[in-house]
Amino acid sequence: MSLSKDDVLHVANLAHIDLSESQILQMQGELNDIFKMIEEIRAVNTDGVEPMLHPHDGAERLREDVVTETDIREKAFVNAPETCDSMFLVPQYVES
């Protein structure tokens, strides 16, 4: 499959993208390269290959679901110039 210049213009129009002539030619080349890669992948014989759910077939080591981190809010607020109700207070930048 190969995209023509008109195909690229049609896709750009659907996406509401304005392309210059050089961008059209660049996109045409890049998209055609992508289609070539897809055709190469499709050409690979996968008969007898079992589909995988995940590329990493190993078993996951599970640990017990316990709290490992403690509440560090107090440490987080040590260097804060101002706090209120466990929140950082910052200067107002947007005028009401």
PDB file of C-alpha atoms in Angstrom:
ATOM      1  CA  MET A   1       0.000   0.000   0.000  1.00  0.00           C
ATOM      2  CA  SER A   2       1.287   3.429  -0.863  1.00  0.00           C
ATOM      3  CA  LEU A   3      -0.208   6.793  -0.027  1.00  0.00           C
ATOM      4  CA  SER A   4      -0.492   9.433  -2.708  1.00  0.00           C
ATOM      5  CA  LYS A   5      -0.145  13.147  -2.163  1.00  0.00           C
ATOM      6  CA  ASP A   6      -3.952  13.400  -2.343  1.00  0.00           C
ATOM      7  CA  ASP A   7      -4.272  10.785   0.430  1.00  0.00           C
ATOM      8  CA  VAL A   8      -1.985  12.833   2.677  1.00  0.00           C
ATOM      9  CA  LEU A   9      -3.966  15.988   1.916  1.00  0.00           C
ATOM     10  CA  HIS A  10      -7.219  14.166   2.703  1.00  0.00           C
ATOM     11  CA  VAL A  11      -5.911  12.936   6.083  1.00  0.00           C
ATOM     12  CA  ALA A  12      -4.543  16.401   6.889  1.00  0.00           C
ATOM     13  CA  ASN A  13      -7.917  17.909   6.003  1.00  0.00           C
ATOM     14  CA  LEU A  14      -9.733  15.437   8.267  1.00  0.00           C
ATOM     15  CA  ALA A  15      -7.344  16.348  11.092  1.00  0.00           C
ATOM     16  CA  HIS A  16      -7.737  20.080  10.337  1.00  0.00           C
ATOM     17  CA  ILE A  17      -3.991  20.429   9.756  1.00  0.00           C
ATOM     18  CA  ASP A  18      -2.548  22.830   7.196  1.00  0.00           C
ATOM     19  CA  LEU A  19       0.580  21.437   5.551  1.00  0.00           C
ATOM     20  CA  SER A  20       3.033  23.183   3.276  1.00  0.00           C
ATOM     21  CA  GLU A  21       4.147  21.463   0.071  1.00  0.00           C
ATOM     22  CA  SER A  22       7.400  20.317   1.698  1.00  0.00           C
ATOM     23  CA  GLN A  23       5.521  18.989   4.742  1.00  0.00           C
ATOM     24  CA  ILE A  24       3.141  17.063   2.478  1.00  0.00           C
ATOM     25  CA  LEU A  25       6.057  15.371   0.736  1.00  0.00           C
ATOM     26  CA  GLN A  26       7.777  14.654   4.068  1.00  0.00           C
ATOM     27  CA  MET A  27       4.610  13.166   5.578  1.00  0.00           C
ATOM     28  CA  GLN A  28       3.989  11.114   2.441  1.00  0.00           C
ATOM     29  CA  GLY A  29       7.471   9.607   2.734  1.00  0.00           C
ATOM     30  CA  GLU A  30       7.187   8.945   6.475  1.00  0.00           C
ATOM     31  CA  LEU A  31       3.725   7.393   6.228  1.00  0.00           C
ATOM     32  CA  ASN A  32       4.772   5.197   3.309  1.00  0.00           C
ATOM     33  CA  ASP A  33       7.794   4.026   5.350  1.00  0.00           C
ATOM     34  CA  ILE A  34       5.431   3.093   8.193  1.00  0.00           C
ATOM     35  CA  PHE A  35       3.211   1.133   5.797  1.00  0.00           C
ATOM     36  CA  LYS A  36       6.284  -0.694   4.452  1.00  0.00           C
ATOM     37  CA  MET A  37       7.222  -1.737   8.010  1.00  0.00           C
ATOM     38  CA  ILE A  38       3.680  -2.953   8.622  1.00  0.00           C
ATOM     39  CA  GLU A  39       3.799  -5.031   5.439  1.00  0.00           C
ATOM     40  CA  GLU A  40       7.123  -6.560   6.548  1.00  0.00           C
ATOM     41  CA  ILE A  41       5.594  -7.487   9.901  1.00  0.00           C
ATOM     42  CA  ARG A  42       2.546  -8.990   8.188  1.00  0.00           C
ATOM     43  CA  ALA A  43       4.837 -11.097   5.982  1.00  0.00           C
ATOM     44  CA  VAL A  44       6.337 -12.923   8.994  1.00  0.00           C
ATOM     45  CA  ASN A  45       5.084 -16.502   9.256  1.00  0.00           C
ATOM     46  CA  THR A  46       3.502 -16.929  12.677  1.00  0.00           C
ATOM     47  CA  ASP A  47       1.938 -20.351  12.110  1.00  0.00           C
ATOM     48  CA  GLY A  48       2.251 -22.424  15.263  1.00  0.00           C
ATOM     49  CA  VAL A  49       3.225 -19.444  17.425  1.00  0.00           C
ATOM     50  CA  GLU A  50       1.065 -19.213  20.511  1.00  0.00           C
ATOM     51  CA  PRO A  51      -0.237 -15.692  21.217  1.00  0.00           C
ATOM     52  CA  MET A  52       1.093 -14.068  24.379  1.00  0.00           C
ATOM     53  CA  LEU A  53      -0.919 -12.033  26.831  1.00  0.00           C
ATOM     54  CA  HIS A  54       2.193 -10.153  27.930  1.00  0.00           C
ATOM     55  CA  PRO A  55       5.755 -10.029  26.559  1.00  0.00           C
ATOM     56  CA  HIS A  56       7.203 -10.944  29.959  1.00  0.00           C
ATOM     57  CA  ASP A  57       6.181 -14.504  30.619  1.00  0.00           C
ATOM     58  CA  GLY A  58       7.752 -14.790  34.080  1.00  0.00           C
ATOM     59  CA  ALA A  59       5.788 -15.018  37.297  1.00  0.00           C
ATOM     60  CA  GLU A  60       5.551 -11.936  39.451  1.00  0.00           C
ATOM     61  CA  ARG A  61       6.834 -12.123  42.978  1.00  0.00           C
ATOM     62  CA  LEU A  62       4.076 -10.909  45.254  1.00  0.00           C
ATOM     63  CA  ARG A  63       4.557  -9.472  48.692  1.00  0.00           C
ATOM     64  CA  GLU A  64       2.126  -9.064  51.519  1.00  0.00           C
ATOM     65  CA  ASP A  65       0.068  -5.893  51.231  1.00  0.00           C
ATOM     66  CA  VAL A  66       1.318  -3.955  54.244  1.00  0.00           C
ATOM     67  CA  VAL A  67       2.111  -0.295  54.834  1.00  0.00           C
ATOM     68  CA  THR A  68       5.806   0.273  54.213  1.00  0.00           C
ATOM     69  CA  GLU A  69       5.905   4.069  54.254  1.00  0.00           C
ATOM     70  CA  THR A  70       4.975   6.165  57.230  1.00  0.00           C
ATOM     71  CA  ASP A  71       3.194   9.506  57.167  1.00  0.00           C
ATOM     72  CA  ILE A  72       5.901  12.049  56.289  1.00  0.00           C
ATOM     73  CA  ARG A  73       3.684  15.125  56.172  1.00  0.00           C
ATOM     74  CA  GLU A  74       5.492  16.779  59.055  1.00  0.00           C
ATOM     75  CA  LYS A  75       8.859  16.318  57.324  1.00  0.00           C
ATOM     76  CA  ALA A  76       7.425  17.729  54.095  1.00  0.00           C
ATOM     77  CA  PHE A  77       6.247  20.900  55.814  1.00  0.00           C
ATOM     78  CA  VAL A  78       9.473  21.602  57.752  1.00  0.00           C
ATOM     79  CA  ASN A  79      10.861  24.010  55.134  1.00  0.00           C
ATOM     80  CA  ALA A  80       7.510  25.420  54.001  1.00  0.00           C
ATOM     81  CA  PRO A  81       7.167  29.114  54.790  1.00  0.00           C
ATOM     82  CA  GLU A  82       3.412  28.814  55.411  1.00  0.00           C
ATOM     83  CA  THR A  83       0.973  25.920  55.824  1.00  0.00           C
ATOM     84  CA  CYS A  84      -2.666  25.570  56.778  1.00  0.00           C
ATOM     85  CA  ASP A  85      -4.669  22.371  57.351  1.00  0.00           C
ATOM     86  CA  SER A  86      -1.880  20.163  55.970  1.00  0.00           C
ATOM     87  CA  MET A  87      -1.577  22.231  52.780  1.00  0.00           C
ATOM     88  CA  PHE A  88       1.156  24.496  51.442  1.00  0.00           C
ATOM     89  CA  LEU A  89       0.130  28.145  51.301  1.00  0.00           C
ATOM     90  CA  VAL A  90       1.423  29.997  48.249  1.00  0.00           C
ATOM     91  CA  PRO A  91       1.009  33.587  47.097  1.00  0.00           C
ATOM     92  CA  GLN A  92      -2.067  34.327  45.004  1.00  0.00           C
ATOM     93  CA  TYR A  93      -1.097  34.837  41.360  1.00  0.00           C
ATOM     94  CA  VAL A  94      -4.525  35.086  39.742  1.00  0.00           C
ATOM     95  CA  GLU A  95      -6.531  38.119  40.680  1.00  0.00           C
ATOM     96  CA  SER A  96     -10.194  37.548  41.448  1.00  0.00           C
TER      97      SER A  96
END
